[in-house]
PDB file of C-alpha atoms in Angstrom:
ATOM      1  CA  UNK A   1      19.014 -15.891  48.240  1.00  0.00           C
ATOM      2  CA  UNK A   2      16.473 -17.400  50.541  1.00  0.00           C
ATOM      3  CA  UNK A   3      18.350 -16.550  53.761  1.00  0.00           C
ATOM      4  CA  UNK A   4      18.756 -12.902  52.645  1.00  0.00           C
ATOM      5  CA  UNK A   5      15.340 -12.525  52.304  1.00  0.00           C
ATOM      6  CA  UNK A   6      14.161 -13.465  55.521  1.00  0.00           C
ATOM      7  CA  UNK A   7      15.787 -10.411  57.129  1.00  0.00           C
ATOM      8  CA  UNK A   8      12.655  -9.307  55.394  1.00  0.00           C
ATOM      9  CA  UNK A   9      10.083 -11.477  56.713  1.00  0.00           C
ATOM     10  CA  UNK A  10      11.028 -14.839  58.565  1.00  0.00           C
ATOM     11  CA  UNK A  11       9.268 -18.173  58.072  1.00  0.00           C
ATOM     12  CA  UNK A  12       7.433 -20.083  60.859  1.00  0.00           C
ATOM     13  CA  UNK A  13       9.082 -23.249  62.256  1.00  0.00           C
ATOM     14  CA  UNK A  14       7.648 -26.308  60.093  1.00  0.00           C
ATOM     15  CA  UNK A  15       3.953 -27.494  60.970  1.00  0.00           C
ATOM     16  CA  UNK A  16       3.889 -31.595  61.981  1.00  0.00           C
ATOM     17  CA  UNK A  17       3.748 -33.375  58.607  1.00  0.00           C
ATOM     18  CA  UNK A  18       0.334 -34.989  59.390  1.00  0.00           C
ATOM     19  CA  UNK A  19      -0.925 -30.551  59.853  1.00  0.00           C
ATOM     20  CA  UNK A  20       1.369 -29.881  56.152  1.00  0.00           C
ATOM     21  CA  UNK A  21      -0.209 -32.422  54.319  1.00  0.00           C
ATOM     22  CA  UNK A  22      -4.220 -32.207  55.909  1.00  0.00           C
ATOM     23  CA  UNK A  23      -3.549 -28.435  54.691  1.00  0.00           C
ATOM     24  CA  UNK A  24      -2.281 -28.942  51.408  1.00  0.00           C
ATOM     25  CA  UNK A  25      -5.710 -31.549  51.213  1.00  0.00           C
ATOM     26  CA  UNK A  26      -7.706 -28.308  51.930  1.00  0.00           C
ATOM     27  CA  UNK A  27      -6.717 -26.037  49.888  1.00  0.00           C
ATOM     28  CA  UNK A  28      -6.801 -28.732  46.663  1.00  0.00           C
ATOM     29  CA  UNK A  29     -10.769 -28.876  47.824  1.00  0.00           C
ATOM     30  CA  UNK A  30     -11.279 -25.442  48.548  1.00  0.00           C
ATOM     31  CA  UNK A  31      -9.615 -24.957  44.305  1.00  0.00           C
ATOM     32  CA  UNK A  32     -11.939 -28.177  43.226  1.00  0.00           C
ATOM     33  CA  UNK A  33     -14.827 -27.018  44.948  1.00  0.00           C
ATOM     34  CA  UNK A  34     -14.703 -23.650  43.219  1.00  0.00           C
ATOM     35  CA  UNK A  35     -13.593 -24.799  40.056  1.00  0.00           C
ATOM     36  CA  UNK A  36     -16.956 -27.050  39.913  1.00  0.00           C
ATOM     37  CA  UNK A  37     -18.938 -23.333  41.411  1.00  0.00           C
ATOM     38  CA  UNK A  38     -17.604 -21.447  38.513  1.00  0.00           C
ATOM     39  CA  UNK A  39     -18.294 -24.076  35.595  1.00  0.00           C
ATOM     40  CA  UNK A  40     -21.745 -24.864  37.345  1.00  0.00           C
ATOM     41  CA  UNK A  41     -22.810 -21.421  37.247  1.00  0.00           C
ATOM     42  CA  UNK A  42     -21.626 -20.565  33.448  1.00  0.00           C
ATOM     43  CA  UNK A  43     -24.442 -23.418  32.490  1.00  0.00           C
ATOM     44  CA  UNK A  44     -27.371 -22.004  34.807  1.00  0.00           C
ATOM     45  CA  UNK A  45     -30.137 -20.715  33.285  1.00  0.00           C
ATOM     46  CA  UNK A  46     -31.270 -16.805  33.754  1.00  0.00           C
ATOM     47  CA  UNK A  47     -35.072 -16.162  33.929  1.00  0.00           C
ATOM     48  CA  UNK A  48     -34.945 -12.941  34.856  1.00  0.00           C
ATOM     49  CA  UNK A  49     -35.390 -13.612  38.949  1.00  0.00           C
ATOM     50  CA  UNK A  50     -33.141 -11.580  41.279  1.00  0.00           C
ATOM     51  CA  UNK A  51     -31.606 -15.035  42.255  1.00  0.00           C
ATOM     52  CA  UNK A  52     -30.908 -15.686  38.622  1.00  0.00           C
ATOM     53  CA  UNK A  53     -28.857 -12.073  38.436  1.00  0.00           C
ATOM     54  CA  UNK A  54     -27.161 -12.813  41.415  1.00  0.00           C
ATOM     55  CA  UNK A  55     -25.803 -16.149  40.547  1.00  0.00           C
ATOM     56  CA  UNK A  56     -24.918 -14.849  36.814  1.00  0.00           C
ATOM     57  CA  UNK A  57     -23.420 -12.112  38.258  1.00  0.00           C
ATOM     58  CA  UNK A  58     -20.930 -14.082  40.907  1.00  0.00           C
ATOM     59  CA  UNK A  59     -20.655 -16.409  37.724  1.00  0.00           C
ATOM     60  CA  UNK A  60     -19.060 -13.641  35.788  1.00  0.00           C
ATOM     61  CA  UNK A  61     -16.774 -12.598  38.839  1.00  0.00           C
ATOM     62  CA  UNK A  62     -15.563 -16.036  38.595  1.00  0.00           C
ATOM     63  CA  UNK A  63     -14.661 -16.308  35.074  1.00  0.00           C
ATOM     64  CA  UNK A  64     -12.414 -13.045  35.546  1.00  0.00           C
ATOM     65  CA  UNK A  65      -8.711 -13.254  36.303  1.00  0.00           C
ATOM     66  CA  UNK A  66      -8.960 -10.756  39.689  1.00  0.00           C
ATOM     67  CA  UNK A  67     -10.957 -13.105  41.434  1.00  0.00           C
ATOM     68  CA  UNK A  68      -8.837 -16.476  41.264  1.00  0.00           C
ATOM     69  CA  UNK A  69      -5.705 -13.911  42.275  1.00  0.00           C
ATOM     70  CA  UNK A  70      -6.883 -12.291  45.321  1.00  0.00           C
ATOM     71  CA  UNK A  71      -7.600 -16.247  46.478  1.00  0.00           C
ATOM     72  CA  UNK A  72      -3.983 -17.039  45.625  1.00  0.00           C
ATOM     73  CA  UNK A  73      -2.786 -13.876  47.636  1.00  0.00           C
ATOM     74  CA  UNK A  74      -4.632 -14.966  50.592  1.00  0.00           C
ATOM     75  CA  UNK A  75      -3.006 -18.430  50.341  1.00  0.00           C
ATOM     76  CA  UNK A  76       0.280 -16.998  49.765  1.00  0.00           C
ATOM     77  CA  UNK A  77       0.964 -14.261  52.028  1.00  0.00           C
ATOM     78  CA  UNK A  78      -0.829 -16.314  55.367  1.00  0.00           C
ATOM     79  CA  UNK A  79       1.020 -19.534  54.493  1.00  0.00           C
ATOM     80  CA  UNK A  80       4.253 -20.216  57.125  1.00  0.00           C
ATOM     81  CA  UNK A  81       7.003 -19.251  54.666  1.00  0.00           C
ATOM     82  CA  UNK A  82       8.080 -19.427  50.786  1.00  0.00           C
ATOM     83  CA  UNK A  83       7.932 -22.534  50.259  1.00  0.00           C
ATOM     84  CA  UNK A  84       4.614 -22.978  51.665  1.00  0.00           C
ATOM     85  CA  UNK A  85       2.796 -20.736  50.127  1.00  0.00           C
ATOM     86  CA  UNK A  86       4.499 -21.753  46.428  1.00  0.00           C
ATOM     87  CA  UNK A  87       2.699 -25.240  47.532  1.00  0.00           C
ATOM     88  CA  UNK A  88      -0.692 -24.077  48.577  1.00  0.00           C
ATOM     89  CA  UNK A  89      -0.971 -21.876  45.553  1.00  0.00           C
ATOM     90  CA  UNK A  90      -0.102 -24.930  43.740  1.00  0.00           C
ATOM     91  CA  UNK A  91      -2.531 -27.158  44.976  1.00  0.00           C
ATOM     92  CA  UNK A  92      -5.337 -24.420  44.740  1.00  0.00           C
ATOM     93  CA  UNK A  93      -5.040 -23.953  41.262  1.00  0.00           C
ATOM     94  CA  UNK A  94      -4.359 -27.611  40.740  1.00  0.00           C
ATOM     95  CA  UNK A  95      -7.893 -28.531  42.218  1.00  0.00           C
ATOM     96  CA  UNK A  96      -9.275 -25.238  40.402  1.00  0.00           C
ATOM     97  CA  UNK A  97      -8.690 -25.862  36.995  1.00  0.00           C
ATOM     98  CA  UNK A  98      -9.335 -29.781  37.527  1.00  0.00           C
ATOM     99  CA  UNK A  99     -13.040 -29.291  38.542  1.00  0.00           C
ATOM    100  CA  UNK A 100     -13.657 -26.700  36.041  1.00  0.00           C
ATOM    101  CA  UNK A 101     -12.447 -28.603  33.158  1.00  0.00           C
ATOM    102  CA  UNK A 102     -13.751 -32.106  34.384  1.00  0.00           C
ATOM    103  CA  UNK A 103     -17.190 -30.523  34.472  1.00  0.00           C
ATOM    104  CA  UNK A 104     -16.289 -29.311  30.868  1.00  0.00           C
ATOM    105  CA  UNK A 105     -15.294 -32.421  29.255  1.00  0.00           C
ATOM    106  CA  UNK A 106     -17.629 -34.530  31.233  1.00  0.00           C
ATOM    107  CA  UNK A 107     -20.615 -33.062  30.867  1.00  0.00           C
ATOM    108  CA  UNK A 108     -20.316 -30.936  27.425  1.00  0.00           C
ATOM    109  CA  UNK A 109     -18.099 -33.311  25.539  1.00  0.00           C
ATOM    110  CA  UNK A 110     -15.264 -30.778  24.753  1.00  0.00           C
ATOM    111  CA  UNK A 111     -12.116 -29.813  25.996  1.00  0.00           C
ATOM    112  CA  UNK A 112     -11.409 -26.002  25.488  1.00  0.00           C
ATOM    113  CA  UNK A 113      -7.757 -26.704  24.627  1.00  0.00           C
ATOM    114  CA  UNK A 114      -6.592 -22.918  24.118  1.00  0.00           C
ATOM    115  CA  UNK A 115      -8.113 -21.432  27.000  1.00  0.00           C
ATOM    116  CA  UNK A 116      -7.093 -24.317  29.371  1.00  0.00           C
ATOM    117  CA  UNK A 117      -3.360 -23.470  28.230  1.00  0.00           C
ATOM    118  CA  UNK A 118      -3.439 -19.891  29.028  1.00  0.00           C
ATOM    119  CA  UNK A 119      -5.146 -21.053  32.381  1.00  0.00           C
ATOM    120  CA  UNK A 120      -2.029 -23.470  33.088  1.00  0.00           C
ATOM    121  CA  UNK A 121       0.473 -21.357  32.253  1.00  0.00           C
ATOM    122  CA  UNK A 122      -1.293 -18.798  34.722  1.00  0.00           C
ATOM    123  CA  UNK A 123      -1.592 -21.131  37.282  1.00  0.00           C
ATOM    124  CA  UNK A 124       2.345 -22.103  36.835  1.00  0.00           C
ATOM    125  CA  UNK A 125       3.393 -18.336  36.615  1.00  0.00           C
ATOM    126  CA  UNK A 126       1.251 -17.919  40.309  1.00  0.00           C
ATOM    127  CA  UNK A 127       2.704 -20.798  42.003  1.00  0.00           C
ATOM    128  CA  UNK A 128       6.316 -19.831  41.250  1.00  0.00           C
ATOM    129  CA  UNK A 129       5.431 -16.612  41.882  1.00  0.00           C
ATOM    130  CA  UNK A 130       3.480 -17.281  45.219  1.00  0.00           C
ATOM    131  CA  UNK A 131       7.226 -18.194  46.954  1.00  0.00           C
ATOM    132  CA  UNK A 132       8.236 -13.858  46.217  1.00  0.00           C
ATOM    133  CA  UNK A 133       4.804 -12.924  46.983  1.00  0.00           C
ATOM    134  CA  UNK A 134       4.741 -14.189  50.584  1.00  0.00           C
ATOM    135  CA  UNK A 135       7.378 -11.783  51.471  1.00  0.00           C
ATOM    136  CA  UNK A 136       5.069  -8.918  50.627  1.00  0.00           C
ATOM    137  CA  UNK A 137       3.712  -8.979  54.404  1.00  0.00           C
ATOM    138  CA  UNK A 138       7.245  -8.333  55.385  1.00  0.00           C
ATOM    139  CA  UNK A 139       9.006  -5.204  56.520  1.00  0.00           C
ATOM    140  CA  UNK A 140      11.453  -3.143  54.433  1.00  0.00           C
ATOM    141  CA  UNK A 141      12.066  -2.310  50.361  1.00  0.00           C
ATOM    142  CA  UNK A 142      11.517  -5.404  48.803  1.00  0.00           C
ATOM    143  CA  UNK A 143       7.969  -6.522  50.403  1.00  0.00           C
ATOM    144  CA  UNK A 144       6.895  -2.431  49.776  1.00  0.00           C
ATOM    145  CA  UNK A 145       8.308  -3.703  46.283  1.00  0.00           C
ATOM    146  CA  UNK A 146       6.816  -6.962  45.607  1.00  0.00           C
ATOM    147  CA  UNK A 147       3.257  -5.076  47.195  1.00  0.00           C
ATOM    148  CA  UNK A 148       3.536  -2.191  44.613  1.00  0.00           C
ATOM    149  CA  UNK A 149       3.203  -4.603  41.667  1.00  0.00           C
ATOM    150  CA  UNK A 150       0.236  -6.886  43.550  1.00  0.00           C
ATOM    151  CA  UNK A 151      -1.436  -3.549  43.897  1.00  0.00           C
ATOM    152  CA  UNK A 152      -0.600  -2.316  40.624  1.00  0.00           C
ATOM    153  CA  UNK A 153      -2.390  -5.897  39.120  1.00  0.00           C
ATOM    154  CA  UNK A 154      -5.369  -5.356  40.793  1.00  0.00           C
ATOM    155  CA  UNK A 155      -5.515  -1.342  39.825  1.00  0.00           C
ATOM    156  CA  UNK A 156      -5.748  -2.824  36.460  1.00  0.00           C
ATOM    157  CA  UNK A 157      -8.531  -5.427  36.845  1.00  0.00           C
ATOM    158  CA  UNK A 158     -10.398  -2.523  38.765  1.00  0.00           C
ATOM    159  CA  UNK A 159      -9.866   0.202  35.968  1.00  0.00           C
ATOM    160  CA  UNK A 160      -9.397   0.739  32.541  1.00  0.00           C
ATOM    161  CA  UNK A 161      -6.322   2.360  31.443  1.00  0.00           C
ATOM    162  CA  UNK A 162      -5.538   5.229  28.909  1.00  0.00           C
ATOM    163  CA  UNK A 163      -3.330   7.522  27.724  1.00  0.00           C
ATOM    164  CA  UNK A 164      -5.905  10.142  28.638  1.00  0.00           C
ATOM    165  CA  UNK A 165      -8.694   8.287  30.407  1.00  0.00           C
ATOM    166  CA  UNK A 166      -9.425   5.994  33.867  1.00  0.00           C
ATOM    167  CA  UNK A 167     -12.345   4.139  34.015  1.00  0.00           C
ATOM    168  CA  UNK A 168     -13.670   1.818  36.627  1.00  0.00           C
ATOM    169  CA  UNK A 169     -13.994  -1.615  34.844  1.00  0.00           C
ATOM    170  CA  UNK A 170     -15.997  -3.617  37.587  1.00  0.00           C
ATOM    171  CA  UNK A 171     -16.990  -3.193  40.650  1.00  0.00           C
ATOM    172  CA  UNK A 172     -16.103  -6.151  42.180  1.00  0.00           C
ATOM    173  CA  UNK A 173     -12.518  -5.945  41.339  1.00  0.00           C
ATOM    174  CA  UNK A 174     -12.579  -2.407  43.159  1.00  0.00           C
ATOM    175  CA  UNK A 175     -13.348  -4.050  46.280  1.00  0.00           C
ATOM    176  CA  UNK A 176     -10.867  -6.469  45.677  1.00  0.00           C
ATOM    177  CA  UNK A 177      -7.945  -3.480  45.497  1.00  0.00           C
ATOM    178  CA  UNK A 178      -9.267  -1.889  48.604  1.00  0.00           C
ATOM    179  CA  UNK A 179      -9.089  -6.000  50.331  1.00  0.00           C
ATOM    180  CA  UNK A 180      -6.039  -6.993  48.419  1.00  0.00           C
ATOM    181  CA  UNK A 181      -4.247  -3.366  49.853  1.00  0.00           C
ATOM    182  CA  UNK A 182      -5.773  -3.830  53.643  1.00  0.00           C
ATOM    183  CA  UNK A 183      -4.413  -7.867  53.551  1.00  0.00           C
ATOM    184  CA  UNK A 184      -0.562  -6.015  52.098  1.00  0.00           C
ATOM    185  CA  UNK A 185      -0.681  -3.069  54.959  1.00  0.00           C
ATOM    186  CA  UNK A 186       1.793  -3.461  57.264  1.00  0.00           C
ATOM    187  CA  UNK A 187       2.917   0.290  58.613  1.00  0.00           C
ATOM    188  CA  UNK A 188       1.802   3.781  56.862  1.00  0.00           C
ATOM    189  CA  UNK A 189       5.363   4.960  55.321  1.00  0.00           C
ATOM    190  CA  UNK A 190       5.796   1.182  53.679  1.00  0.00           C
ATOM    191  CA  UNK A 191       2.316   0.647  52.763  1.00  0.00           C
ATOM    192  CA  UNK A 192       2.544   4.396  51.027  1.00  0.00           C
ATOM    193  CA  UNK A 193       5.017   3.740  49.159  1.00  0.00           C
ATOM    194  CA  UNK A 194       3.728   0.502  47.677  1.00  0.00           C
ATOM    195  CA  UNK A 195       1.029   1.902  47.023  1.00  0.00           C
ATOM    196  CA  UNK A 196       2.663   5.291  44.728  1.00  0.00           C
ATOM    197  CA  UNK A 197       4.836   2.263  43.505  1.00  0.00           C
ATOM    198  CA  UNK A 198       1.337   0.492  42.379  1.00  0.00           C
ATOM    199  CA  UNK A 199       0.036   3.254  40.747  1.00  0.00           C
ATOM    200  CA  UNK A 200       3.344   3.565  38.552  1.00  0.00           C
ATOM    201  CA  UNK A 201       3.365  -0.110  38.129  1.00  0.00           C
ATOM    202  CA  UNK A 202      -0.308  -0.289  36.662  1.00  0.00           C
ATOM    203  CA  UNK A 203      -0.008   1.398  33.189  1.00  0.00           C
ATOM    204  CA  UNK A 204       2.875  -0.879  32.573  1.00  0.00           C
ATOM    205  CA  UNK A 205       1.172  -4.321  33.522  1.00  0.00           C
ATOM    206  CA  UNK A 206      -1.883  -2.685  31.734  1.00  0.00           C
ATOM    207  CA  UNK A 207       0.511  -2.512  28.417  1.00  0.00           C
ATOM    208  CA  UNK A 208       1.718  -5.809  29.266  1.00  0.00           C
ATOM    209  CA  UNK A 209      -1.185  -8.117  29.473  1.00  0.00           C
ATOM    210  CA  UNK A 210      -2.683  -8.153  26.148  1.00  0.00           C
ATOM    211  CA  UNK A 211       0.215 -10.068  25.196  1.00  0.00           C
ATOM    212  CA  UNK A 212       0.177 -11.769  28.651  1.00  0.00           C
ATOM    213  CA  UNK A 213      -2.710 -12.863  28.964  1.00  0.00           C
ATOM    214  CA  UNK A 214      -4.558 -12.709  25.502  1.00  0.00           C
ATOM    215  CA  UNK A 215      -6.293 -15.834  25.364  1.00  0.00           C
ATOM    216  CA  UNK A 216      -9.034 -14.998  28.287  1.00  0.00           C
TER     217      UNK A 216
END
């Protein structure tokens, strides 16, 4: 199966293994480092300042799901192949949830058992998925695929879904659809059709993730 995907997108000769591993290093940092951010700025106190909106508001951004997945998109689809990018995503998340809940057992005395599970399972589910994803900056019907349901997840952290009704949900999420789209653009027909494929996927994944993700 690997080899008949790369007629879709092909994978970049291997890096030195000295380059692999300082990389994999990074991106482990870059997930502690923001992991730490995101706890650190759930426990700041708001006095009404401009500063203290802005850092409650990027805290917010952080503690919603859209956020953490455009970062694993990034690492994905601008890793050298599949395999890769299933690693980097690893190690992100790894490092993520390891600050965040270090600072929470650490310095609060408690381990939020529950939500740390759904966060794991998360983090497992993007990993594995992170090897498909990296074909989405490929050419043909299975990256305009794989793109359609990326865009379709972030159509539904950006809006609110009905049966009657769309609503924008956060602003921040709407830029990330507009980012997340440009990163996945790779020629107008393609990138058209993933995106008519997104907006069909969306009400789906919208039905889906209660049950998906109910715990955040």
């Amino acid at each position: 199966m690997p080899q008949a995907l790369n007629r879709f997108r092909t994978p970049k000769a291997p890096a030195p293994r000295l380059y692999q591993l300082l990389r994999t290093a990074g991106v482990f940092l870059l997930g502690l480092v923001l992991g730490l951010l995101a706890k650190w700025l759930d426990t700041i106190p708001h006095d009404g300042s401009l500063k203290s909106l802005l850092l409650a508001q990027t805290g917010q951004f952080l503690s919603r799901l859209g956020a953490w997945a455009f970062i694993a998109l990034l690492l994905a689809v601008f890793s050298a192949g599949p395999l890769r990018a299933s690693l980097n995503v690893s190690g992100f998340f790894a490092g993520m949830l390891l600050g965040y809940y270090w600072y929470t057992t650490v310095l609060f005395g408690f381990f939020p058992r529950r939500y740390a599970t759904v966060w794991i399972i998360i983090a497992a589910a993007a990993s594995a998925l992170a090897w498909l994803i990296w074909y989405a900056r490929g050419s043909g019907w299975f990256p305009a695929f794989i793109s359609a349901i990326i865009i379709g997840f972030f159509i539904t952290q950006a809006f609110s879904l009905g049966m009657w009704y769309v609503d924008l949900r956060e602003f921040p999420e709407l830029f990330l659809l507009f980012a997340s789209s440009a990163v996945l653009y790779r020629e107008p027909k393609q990138f058209l059709y993933a995106v008519l494929g997104g907006v069909l996927f969306a009400p789906v994944l919208s039905a889906l993730f209660p049950y998906v993700f109910g715990g955040l």
